[in-house]
C-alpha cells in the first residue's frame, strides 16, 4: 500500500489498450534463476507503556521526522494510519536479508524508544474501535473514498493492519519446480498455508472477531476488483494482464485539488473512452500499485497474505520458511505435493475469495488439512535452510516455531485469544528475541 509512485505528474503521452497489454505482459514476470530475496515488514506503532492508548499525531510526526535522519539500508515509509514499514533491498541470500533488516530495525527501535514508543507485531490493531488516519494526502483521500463504497473494511485495512510481505524472484522461464508458472501457482496455494500458520489478528475493538486473521478478513471484504487475484491458468502473464485491464480505476490524479474517484471504470474502459482525460504510462504504473491481490507480480512475486508477527524477530520465520520452500528445489517439490490436494478447496475461484483462503483466515491450523500441509512444508523448509546457507540462528527460530505452533495445530492468534488481557501481555507487550 505504501508504493511510492509520487504525486500527480504532468500528463504525458496517452497509452492505448494494446500498448497497456504489451507493457503489463512484458513487466509482470521477469524470469531468470532465483537469486534474490526481499522482505517488507510493517508494524503498528504504540505507546510502549500503554499500548491501548492511541499515539497523538504530533508525536508520530516528530518521531518519523527523526527517523528520516537515520541512515538505513531499507526504505522507510509510513502507512495511512501511522504504521511504519521497512522495505529491504533485494538481497543475494536469506542471511544477508535478515542481517540488513535486523540492523535497520535496531536503529529504528532506538529512536522510538527515546520517545516512549514501540513497534508492535500484530496483523490488526486489537484495541482501536475506529480507524484513525494519520496521513492526509490526495492519494489516501482518494483511496478512502474509493474503498468506502464497499463498506468500512477499507479504512480498517488502511489504518489498522500490518503484515510481513515476502518478495521472491519470478523464477525460470522454462518449466520445472523453479519455473515461473509453477512458482505462481505455488505462491497462491502455499499462501493459504502461510496465512493459516502465521495468523496473528483475532481481535478488533478488544473483542474476538471469529477469525484468526482479521487482517485477511478485511482484505476479502474490500472486494474482488481491488483485493482479488486473477484466475490461475497456464499463462500467468496473460491472466495478470487481463486482470489489470479489467480492474477498476481507483482515481484519476490531478495537479491540484482532490483527485477524481470514478465509479465502475476499468482501466480497459479508460483506454477506450479516454475520459476524463486519456490515461498515460504514469497512470498505468500508478494503477498497478492500487491492486492488492494476495500475490502481486511486480517483475518479482510479492506474497502479501502473512500477518505481522509478534516479538522483535518474529518476521524472520515467515521470511525463512518462504525462501526455503521456493528456492530449494527439493523443498519446492515437497511443498508442491503437500498443497496440491488443497487446490480442490478453492472451487476454481481466485484467491482470496475462495473457501480455502476463508478457512485459512478463520480456522488457521485447527483445520486438519491445513495443519497437515503446514507440518510437511515447515519440516521441508527446516531441512532446506542449511542447504540455502541460512545462519544457525535462523534455522533455530524456524525449528522453535515448528515445535511451538505448527506441530500443535496453533498459530500466534491462539496465544492472543488465550490471554486474559489480550495483546497487552505476553510477547506482544514486551520485546523478545528469537
Short mmCIF file of C-alpha atoms in Angstrom, two decimals:
data_model
loop_
_atom_site.label_atom_id
_atom_site.label_comp_id
_atom_site.label_asym_id
_atom_site.label_seq_id
_atom_site.Cartn_x
_atom_site.Cartn_y
_atom_site.Cartn_z
CA UNK A 1 0.00 0.00 0.00
CA UNK A 2 2.93 2.29 0.53
CA UNK A 3 4.25 2.02 -3.02
CA UNK A 4 5.76 5.46 -3.62
CA UNK A 5 4.82 6.50 -7.11
CA UNK A 6 4.77 10.12 -6.05
CA UNK A 7 2.13 12.72 -6.61
CA UNK A 8 0.40 13.66 -9.79
CA UNK A 9 2.73 14.38 -12.69
CA UNK A 10 2.09 16.36 -15.80
CA UNK A 11 0.17 14.35 -18.40
CA UNK A 12 2.42 12.63 -20.87
CA UNK A 13 1.80 10.61 -23.99
CA UNK A 14 -1.50 8.69 -23.77
CA UNK A 15 -1.39 4.89 -23.97
CA UNK A 16 -3.72 2.67 -25.96
CA UNK A 17 -5.28 -0.58 -24.84
CA UNK A 18 -2.84 -2.55 -26.97
CA UNK A 19 0.12 -0.67 -25.52
CA UNK A 20 -1.08 -1.36 -21.99
CA UNK A 21 -1.42 -5.06 -22.77
CA UNK A 22 2.13 -5.16 -24.10
CA UNK A 23 3.57 -3.19 -21.20
CA UNK A 24 1.94 -5.28 -18.45
CA UNK A 25 2.68 -8.54 -20.25
CA UNK A 26 6.32 -7.55 -20.51
CA UNK A 27 6.98 -6.36 -16.96
CA UNK A 28 4.91 -8.57 -14.66
CA UNK A 29 7.23 -11.62 -14.66
CA UNK A 30 10.95 -11.03 -15.15
CA UNK A 31 12.32 -14.54 -15.37
CA UNK A 32 15.75 -15.93 -14.62
CA UNK A 33 17.36 -18.13 -11.96
CA UNK A 34 16.03 -17.28 -8.48
CA UNK A 35 18.85 -15.32 -6.90
CA UNK A 36 17.41 -12.51 -4.83
CA UNK A 37 15.10 -12.15 -1.86
CA UNK A 38 13.41 -9.24 -0.15
CA UNK A 39 11.01 -8.50 2.68
CA UNK A 40 8.69 -5.66 3.67
CA UNK A 41 7.89 -5.54 7.37
CA UNK A 42 5.00 -3.41 8.59
CA UNK A 43 4.48 -2.54 12.24
CA UNK A 44 1.88 -0.85 14.37
CA UNK A 45 3.38 1.94 16.47
CA UNK A 46 2.05 2.09 20.03
CA UNK A 47 2.84 3.66 23.37
CA UNK A 48 5.38 1.37 25.00
CA UNK A 49 3.82 1.66 28.45
CA UNK A 50 0.15 1.88 27.41
CA UNK A 51 -0.40 0.21 24.03
CA UNK A 52 -4.16 0.60 24.22
CA UNK A 53 -3.86 4.38 24.00
CA UNK A 54 -3.63 5.96 20.54
CA UNK A 55 -0.45 7.87 19.78
CA UNK A 56 -1.02 11.57 19.17
CA UNK A 57 -0.38 12.57 15.53
CA UNK A 58 2.08 15.24 16.65
CA UNK A 59 4.27 12.64 18.34
CA UNK A 60 4.19 10.41 15.27
CA UNK A 61 5.17 13.33 13.06
CA UNK A 62 8.09 14.17 15.33
CA UNK A 63 9.42 10.64 15.61
CA UNK A 64 9.10 9.99 11.88
CA UNK A 65 10.96 13.23 11.17
CA UNK A 66 13.73 11.95 13.45
CA UNK A 67 13.77 8.57 11.73
CA UNK A 68 14.27 10.17 8.33
CA UNK A 69 17.65 11.41 9.52
CA UNK A 70 18.80 7.89 10.43
CA UNK A 71 20.88 6.14 7.74
CA UNK A 72 19.09 2.91 6.82
CA UNK A 73 19.66 0.38 4.07
CA UNK A 74 15.93 -0.35 3.89
CA UNK A 75 13.40 2.13 2.56
CA UNK A 76 11.30 3.59 5.38
CA UNK A 77 7.71 4.57 4.61
CA UNK A 78 4.64 5.43 6.65
CA UNK A 79 1.22 3.90 6.09
CA UNK A 80 -2.07 5.85 6.20
CA UNK A 81 -2.80 5.01 9.85
CA UNK A 82 0.73 5.78 11.01
CA UNK A 83 2.05 2.23 10.68
CA UNK A 84 5.75 2.02 9.89
CA UNK A 85 7.19 -0.07 7.05
CA UNK A 86 10.74 -1.07 6.19
CA UNK A 87 11.33 -2.45 2.69
CA UNK A 88 14.64 -4.23 2.22
CA UNK A 89 16.88 -4.01 -0.79
CA UNK A 90 16.99 -7.22 -2.86
CA UNK A 91 19.48 -9.49 -1.13
CA UNK A 92 21.53 -12.35 -2.61
CA UNK A 93 20.85 -14.61 0.38
CA UNK A 94 18.43 -15.12 3.23
CA UNK A 95 21.06 -14.43 5.88
CA UNK A 96 22.11 -11.15 4.25
CA UNK A 97 18.49 -10.03 4.03
CA UNK A 98 17.88 -10.86 7.69
CA UNK A 99 21.07 -9.15 8.85
CA UNK A 100 20.36 -5.94 6.92
CA UNK A 101 16.75 -5.57 8.07
CA UNK A 102 17.58 -6.53 11.66
CA UNK A 103 20.23 -3.79 11.81
CA UNK A 104 17.77 -1.25 10.45
CA UNK A 105 15.09 -2.33 12.93
CA UNK A 106 17.55 -1.93 15.80
CA UNK A 107 18.22 1.63 14.68
CA UNK A 108 14.51 2.41 14.32
CA UNK A 109 13.66 0.97 17.72
CA UNK A 110 16.36 3.04 19.37
CA UNK A 111 14.77 6.26 18.07
CA UNK A 112 11.26 5.17 19.03
CA UNK A 113 12.39 4.11 22.49
CA UNK A 114 13.65 7.60 23.24
CA UNK A 115 10.10 8.87 22.78
CA UNK A 116 8.42 6.04 24.68
CA UNK A 117 7.09 4.34 21.55
CA UNK A 118 7.42 0.74 20.36
CA UNK A 119 6.92 -1.36 17.25
CA UNK A 120 4.17 -3.93 17.76
CA UNK A 121 3.84 -7.03 15.59
CA UNK A 122 0.11 -7.61 15.13
CA UNK A 123 -1.78 -8.13 11.88
CA UNK A 124 -4.64 -5.91 13.02
CA UNK A 125 -4.85 -3.38 15.83
CA UNK A 126 -6.84 -5.18 18.57
CA UNK A 127 -7.89 -2.11 20.52
CA UNK A 128 -8.88 0.86 18.37
CA UNK A 129 -12.63 0.63 17.68
CA UNK A 130 -12.48 3.02 14.72
CA UNK A 131 -9.71 3.64 12.18
CA UNK A 132 -7.74 6.88 12.64
CA UNK A 133 -5.98 8.15 9.54
CA UNK A 134 -2.61 9.79 10.09
CA UNK A 135 -1.62 10.72 6.54
CA UNK A 136 -3.65 13.41 4.78
CA UNK A 137 -2.65 13.27 1.14
CA UNK A 138 -4.65 13.23 -2.11
CA UNK A 139 -3.67 9.60 -2.70
CA UNK A 140 -5.14 8.44 0.59
CA UNK A 141 -8.15 10.74 0.38
CA UNK A 142 -8.98 9.11 -2.96
CA UNK A 143 -8.27 5.62 -1.65
CA UNK A 144 -10.56 6.15 1.32
CA UNK A 145 -13.36 7.48 -0.88
CA UNK A 146 -12.99 4.55 -3.26
CA UNK A 147 -12.86 1.86 -0.59
CA UNK A 148 -15.76 3.34 1.36
CA UNK A 149 -18.04 2.16 -1.46
CA UNK A 150 -17.61 -1.43 -0.27
CA UNK A 151 -18.05 -0.68 3.43
CA UNK A 152 -15.80 0.06 6.43
CA UNK A 153 -13.23 -2.68 5.75
CA UNK A 154 -11.12 -0.40 3.57
CA UNK A 155 -10.49 2.11 6.34
CA UNK A 156 -9.51 -0.66 8.75
CA UNK A 157 -7.14 -2.09 6.15
CA UNK A 158 -5.56 1.32 5.56
CA UNK A 159 -5.17 2.33 9.19
CA UNK A 160 -5.09 -0.71 11.50
CA UNK A 161 -3.36 -3.54 9.61
CA UNK A 162 0.25 -4.68 9.31
CA UNK A 163 1.96 -7.54 7.51
CA UNK A 164 5.13 -9.35 6.54
CA UNK A 165 5.46 -9.32 2.75
CA UNK A 166 7.99 -11.67 1.19
CA UNK A 167 9.42 -10.84 -2.23
CA UNK A 168 10.82 -13.61 -4.44
CA UNK A 169 12.23 -13.79 -7.95
CA UNK A 170 9.65 -14.89 -10.50
CA UNK A 171 11.67 -17.98 -11.46
CA UNK A 172 12.89 -19.60 -14.65
CA UNK A 173 11.13 -19.12 -17.97
CA UNK A 174 11.36 -22.87 -18.54
CA UNK A 175 9.03 -25.42 -16.87
CA UNK A 176 10.02 -27.22 -13.70
CA UNK A 177 9.95 -26.74 -9.93
CA UNK A 178 11.60 -23.31 -10.20
CA UNK A 179 9.75 -22.23 -13.34
CA UNK A 180 7.62 -19.08 -13.14
CA UNK A 181 4.35 -20.92 -13.91
CA UNK A 182 4.90 -23.37 -11.04
CA UNK A 183 6.03 -20.62 -8.65
CA UNK A 184 2.94 -18.52 -9.47
CA UNK A 185 0.65 -21.48 -8.78
CA UNK A 186 2.58 -22.46 -5.64
CA UNK A 187 2.55 -18.91 -4.27
CA UNK A 188 -1.25 -18.88 -4.27
CA UNK A 189 -1.81 -22.33 -2.76
CA UNK A 190 1.09 -22.30 -0.33
CA UNK A 191 -0.09 -18.79 0.51
CA UNK A 192 -3.15 -20.26 2.22
CA UNK A 193 -0.87 -22.40 4.40
CA UNK A 194 1.32 -19.41 5.27
CA UNK A 195 -1.80 -17.38 6.06
CA UNK A 196 -3.00 -20.07 8.45
CA UNK A 197 0.35 -20.80 10.09
CA UNK A 198 1.11 -17.13 10.77
CA UNK A 199 -2.39 -15.83 11.53
CA UNK A 200 -1.98 -13.16 14.21
CA UNK A 201 -5.01 -10.87 14.28
CA UNK A 202 -8.03 -12.40 16.04
CA UNK A 203 -9.23 -9.24 17.79
CA UNK A 204 -10.85 -5.94 16.83
CA UNK A 205 -12.31 -3.41 19.22
CA UNK A 206 -10.91 -5.58 22.05
CA UNK A 207 -13.19 -8.47 21.09
CA UNK A 208 -12.64 -11.70 19.15
CA UNK A 209 -13.87 -11.42 15.58
CA UNK A 210 -14.24 -15.16 14.98
CA UNK A 211 -11.30 -15.02 12.53
CA UNK A 212 -7.73 -15.79 13.44
CA UNK A 213 -6.63 -13.39 10.69
CA UNK A 214 -8.95 -10.41 10.87
CA UNK A 215 -6.49 -8.65 8.61
CA UNK A 216 -7.21 -11.13 5.83
CA UNK A 217 -10.92 -10.80 6.51
CA UNK A 218 -10.65 -7.04 5.90
CA UNK A 219 -8.85 -7.61 2.60
CA UNK A 220 -11.51 -10.07 1.49
CA UNK A 221 -14.30 -7.66 2.37
CA UNK A 222 -12.80 -4.98 0.13
CA UNK A 223 -13.87 -6.99 -2.90
CA UNK A 224 -12.51 -8.89 -5.86
CA UNK A 225 -11.78 -5.92 -8.08
CA UNK A 226 -9.40 -4.26 -5.65
CA UNK A 227 -8.06 -7.08 -3.45
CA UNK A 228 -8.67 -10.19 -5.55
CA UNK A 229 -6.32 -12.11 -7.78
CA UNK A 230 -6.77 -13.39 -11.32
CA UNK A 231 -7.86 -16.92 -12.17
CA UNK A 232 -4.94 -19.35 -12.24
CA UNK A 233 -4.25 -20.78 -15.67
CA UNK A 234 -1.27 -21.96 -17.69
CA UNK A 235 -0.28 -18.44 -18.78
CA UNK A 236 0.22 -16.19 -15.74
CA UNK A 237 1.26 -13.23 -17.88
CA UNK A 238 -1.94 -13.23 -19.88
CA UNK A 239 -4.09 -13.77 -16.78
CA UNK A 240 -2.49 -10.89 -14.90
CA UNK A 241 -2.66 -8.59 -17.92
CA UNK A 242 -6.40 -9.20 -18.26
CA UNK A 243 -6.83 -8.65 -14.53
CA UNK A 244 -5.03 -5.30 -14.65
CA UNK A 245 -7.08 -4.05 -17.57
CA UNK A 246 -10.41 -5.23 -16.15
CA UNK A 247 -9.83 -3.96 -12.59
CA UNK A 248 -11.45 -0.68 -11.52
CA UNK A 249 -9.51 2.54 -11.60
CA UNK A 250 -9.11 3.87 -8.07
CA UNK A 251 -8.59 7.50 -9.02
CA UNK A 252 -7.59 9.94 -11.73
CA UNK A 253 -4.78 12.12 -10.43
CA UNK A 254 -4.72 15.87 -10.80
CA UNK A 255 -2.08 18.57 -10.49
CA UNK A 256 -4.19 20.46 -7.95
CA UNK A 257 -7.27 19.80 -5.88
CA UNK A 258 -8.82 16.49 -4.91
CA UNK A 259 -8.28 13.56 -7.22
CA UNK A 260 -11.29 12.26 -9.11
CA UNK A 261 -12.65 8.90 -7.93
CA UNK A 262 -14.58 7.35 -10.82
CA UNK A 263 -17.14 4.65 -10.21
CA UNK A 264 -17.13 1.37 -12.16
CA UNK A 265 -14.45 2.49 -14.62
CA UNK A 266 -11.95 -0.21 -15.53
CA UNK A 267 -8.56 0.63 -16.94
CA UNK A 268 -9.58 -1.03 -20.20
CA UNK A 269 -12.61 1.25 -20.44
CA UNK A 270 -10.43 4.23 -19.63
CA UNK A 271 -8.12 3.48 -22.55
CA UNK A 272 -11.13 3.19 -24.85
CA UNK A 273 -13.23 6.12 -23.63
CA UNK A 274 -10.23 8.37 -22.77
CA UNK A 275 -12.24 10.38 -20.27
CA UNK A 276 -11.98 12.34 -18.01
CA UNK A 277 -8.60 12.52 -19.78
CA UNK A 278 -6.57 9.97 -21.71
CA UNK A 279 -4.54 7.63 -19.47
CA UNK A 280 -0.74 7.73 -19.62
CA UNK A 281 2.06 5.30 -18.80
CA UNK A 282 2.34 7.03 -15.42
CA UNK A 283 -1.35 6.33 -14.82
CA UNK A 284 -0.78 2.66 -15.60
CA UNK A 285 2.17 2.49 -13.21
CA UNK A 286 0.02 4.06 -10.52
CA UNK A 287 -2.94 1.78 -11.25
CA UNK A 288 -0.71 -1.25 -10.66
CA UNK A 289 0.05 -0.01 -7.14
CA UNK A 290 -3.68 0.21 -6.30
CA UNK A 291 -4.29 -3.52 -6.86
CA UNK A 292 -3.83 -5.63 -3.72
CA UNK A 293 -4.09 -9.35 -4.55
CA UNK A 294 -2.54 -11.86 -2.13
CA UNK A 295 0.23 -12.48 -4.70
CA UNK A 296 1.25 -9.46 -6.76
CA UNK A 297 3.63 -9.80 -9.72
CA UNK A 298 5.93 -6.81 -9.96
CA UNK A 299 8.62 -8.42 -12.07
CA UNK A 300 9.19 -10.47 -8.92
CA UNK A 301 6.48 -12.10 -6.78
CA UNK A 302 5.21 -10.25 -3.73
CA UNK A 303 3.43 -12.51 -1.20
CA UNK A 304 1.05 -10.33 0.80
CA UNK A 305 -1.05 -12.74 2.91
CA UNK A 306 1.11 -13.02 6.05
CA UNK A 307 0.14 -11.13 9.22
CA UNK A 308 2.74 -9.11 11.11
CA UNK A 309 4.38 -11.33 13.72
CA UNK A 310 4.96 -10.97 17.49
CA UNK A 311 8.33 -10.29 19.06
CA UNK A 312 11.28 -8.36 17.72
CA UNK A 313 12.32 -11.06 15.27
CA UNK A 314 9.10 -12.94 14.59
CA UNK A 315 9.14 -11.68 10.99
CA UNK A 316 12.25 -13.77 10.27
CA UNK A 317 10.37 -17.08 10.44
CA UNK A 318 7.87 -16.47 7.61
CA UNK A 319 10.66 -14.98 5.51
CA UNK A 320 12.89 -18.00 6.07
CA UNK A 321 10.18 -20.61 5.54
CA UNK A 322 9.01 -18.98 2.33
CA UNK A 323 12.53 -18.55 0.97
CA UNK A 324 13.41 -22.18 1.67
CA UNK A 325 10.24 -23.54 0.10
CA UNK A 326 10.67 -21.50 -3.07
CA UNK A 327 14.41 -21.52 -3.67
CA UNK A 328 15.46 -25.05 -2.68
CA UNK A 329 14.33 -27.46 -5.45
CA UNK A 330 13.78 -30.39 -3.09
CA UNK A 331 11.73 -28.33 -0.64
CA UNK A 332 9.80 -26.76 -3.51
CA UNK A 333 8.76 -30.17 -4.82
CA UNK A 334 7.73 -31.29 -1.33
CA UNK A 335 5.65 -28.15 -0.82
CA UNK A 336 4.00 -28.57 -4.22
CA UNK A 337 2.92 -32.12 -3.39
CA UNK A 338 1.73 -31.06 0.08
CA UNK A 339 -0.52 -28.24 -1.11
CA UNK A 340 -1.77 -29.82 -4.33
CA UNK A 341 -4.74 -31.54 -2.60
CA UNK A 342 -5.78 -28.15 -1.18
CA UNK A 343 -6.42 -26.82 -4.69
CA UNK A 344 -9.79 -28.59 -4.80
CA UNK A 345 -10.98 -26.44 -1.92
CA UNK A 346 -10.62 -23.26 -3.96
CA UNK A 347 -13.53 -24.41 -6.19
CA UNK A 348 -11.61 -22.78 -9.02
CA UNK A 349 -12.16 -19.31 -7.53
CA UNK A 350 -9.28 -16.81 -7.34
CA UNK A 351 -7.63 -16.05 -4.01
CA UNK A 352 -8.50 -14.78 -1.50
CA UNK A 353 -12.19 -15.01 -2.36
CA UNK A 354 -12.42 -18.77 -2.17
CA UNK A 355 -13.19 -21.31 0.58
CA UNK A 356 -9.55 -22.30 1.06
CA UNK A 357 -8.41 -18.80 1.96
CA UNK A 358 -11.50 -18.16 4.05
CA UNK A 359 -10.87 -21.33 6.07
CA UNK A 360 -7.20 -20.41 6.46
CA UNK A 361 -8.09 -16.97 7.80
CA UNK A 362 -10.88 -18.18 10.07
CA UNK A 363 -9.70 -21.59 11.29
CA UNK A 364 -5.93 -21.40 10.72
CA UNK A 365 -4.20 -24.66 11.74
CA UNK A 366 -7.21 -26.03 13.58
CA UNK A 367 -8.20 -27.10 10.06
CA UNK A 368 -6.78 -30.66 9.77
CA UNK A 369 -5.74 -30.42 6.11
CA UNK A 370 -4.03 -27.08 6.57
CA UNK A 371 -2.26 -28.39 9.66
CA UNK A 372 -1.01 -31.46 7.77
CA UNK A 373 0.21 -29.35 4.84
CA UNK A 374 1.88 -26.87 7.18
CA UNK A 375 3.67 -29.62 9.07
CA UNK A 376 5.03 -31.07 5.84
CA UNK A 377 6.06 -27.68 4.47
CA UNK A 378 7.73 -26.40 7.65
CA UNK A 379 9.61 -29.68 8.07
CA UNK A 380 10.83 -29.44 4.47
CA UNK A 381 11.82 -25.80 4.98
CA UNK A 382 13.75 -26.64 8.13
CA UNK A 383 15.74 -29.30 6.27
CA UNK A 384 16.38 -26.93 3.36
CA UNK A 385 17.63 -23.94 5.35
CA UNK A 386 21.22 -25.23 5.76
CA UNK A 387 21.29 -26.02 2.05
CA UNK A 388 20.49 -22.40 1.15
CA UNK A 389 23.11 -21.10 3.59
CA UNK A 390 20.85 -19.90 6.40
CA UNK A 391 22.59 -18.85 9.60
CA UNK A 392 22.11 -21.24 12.55
CA UNK A 393 20.01 -18.69 14.45
CA UNK A 394 17.52 -18.58 11.56
CA UNK A 395 17.25 -22.35 11.48
CA UNK A 396 16.75 -22.43 15.25
CA UNK A 397 13.96 -19.86 15.00
CA UNK A 398 12.11 -21.94 12.40
CA UNK A 399 12.60 -25.11 14.46
CA UNK A 400 11.17 -23.36 17.51
CA UNK A 401 8.15 -22.13 15.57
CA UNK A 402 7.52 -25.59 14.15
CA UNK A 403 7.54 -27.05 17.66
CA UNK A 404 5.60 -24.29 19.40
CA UNK A 405 2.89 -23.75 16.82
CA UNK A 406 2.69 -25.92 13.72
CA UNK A 407 3.03 -29.36 15.28
CA UNK A 408 0.41 -28.36 17.85
CA UNK A 409 -2.04 -27.00 15.28
CA UNK A 410 -1.65 -23.48 16.64
CA UNK A 411 -0.75 -20.00 15.42
CA UNK A 412 0.07 -16.73 17.24
CA UNK A 413 -3.61 -15.77 17.16
CA UNK A 414 -4.32 -18.64 19.56
CA UNK A 415 -1.93 -17.10 22.09
CA UNK A 416 -3.79 -13.82 21.89
CA UNK A 417 -7.17 -15.45 22.33
CA UNK A 418 -5.95 -17.20 25.48
CA UNK A 419 -4.52 -14.07 27.14
CA UNK A 420 -6.81 -12.54 29.78
CA UNK A 421 -5.74 -9.04 28.74
CA UNK A 422 -5.40 -9.70 25.03
CA UNK A 423 -2.32 -8.38 23.30
CA UNK A 424 -1.20 -6.21 26.21
CA UNK A 425 0.50 -9.19 27.83
CA UNK A 426 2.88 -11.91 26.78
CA UNK A 427 5.22 -11.44 23.81
CA UNK A 428 3.05 -8.60 22.47
CA UNK A 429 3.67 -6.34 25.45
CA UNK A 430 7.41 -6.84 25.78
CA UNK A 431 10.28 -7.09 23.36
CA UNK A 432 11.67 -10.58 22.84
CA UNK A 433 14.30 -12.04 20.55
CA UNK A 434 14.10 -15.44 18.90
#
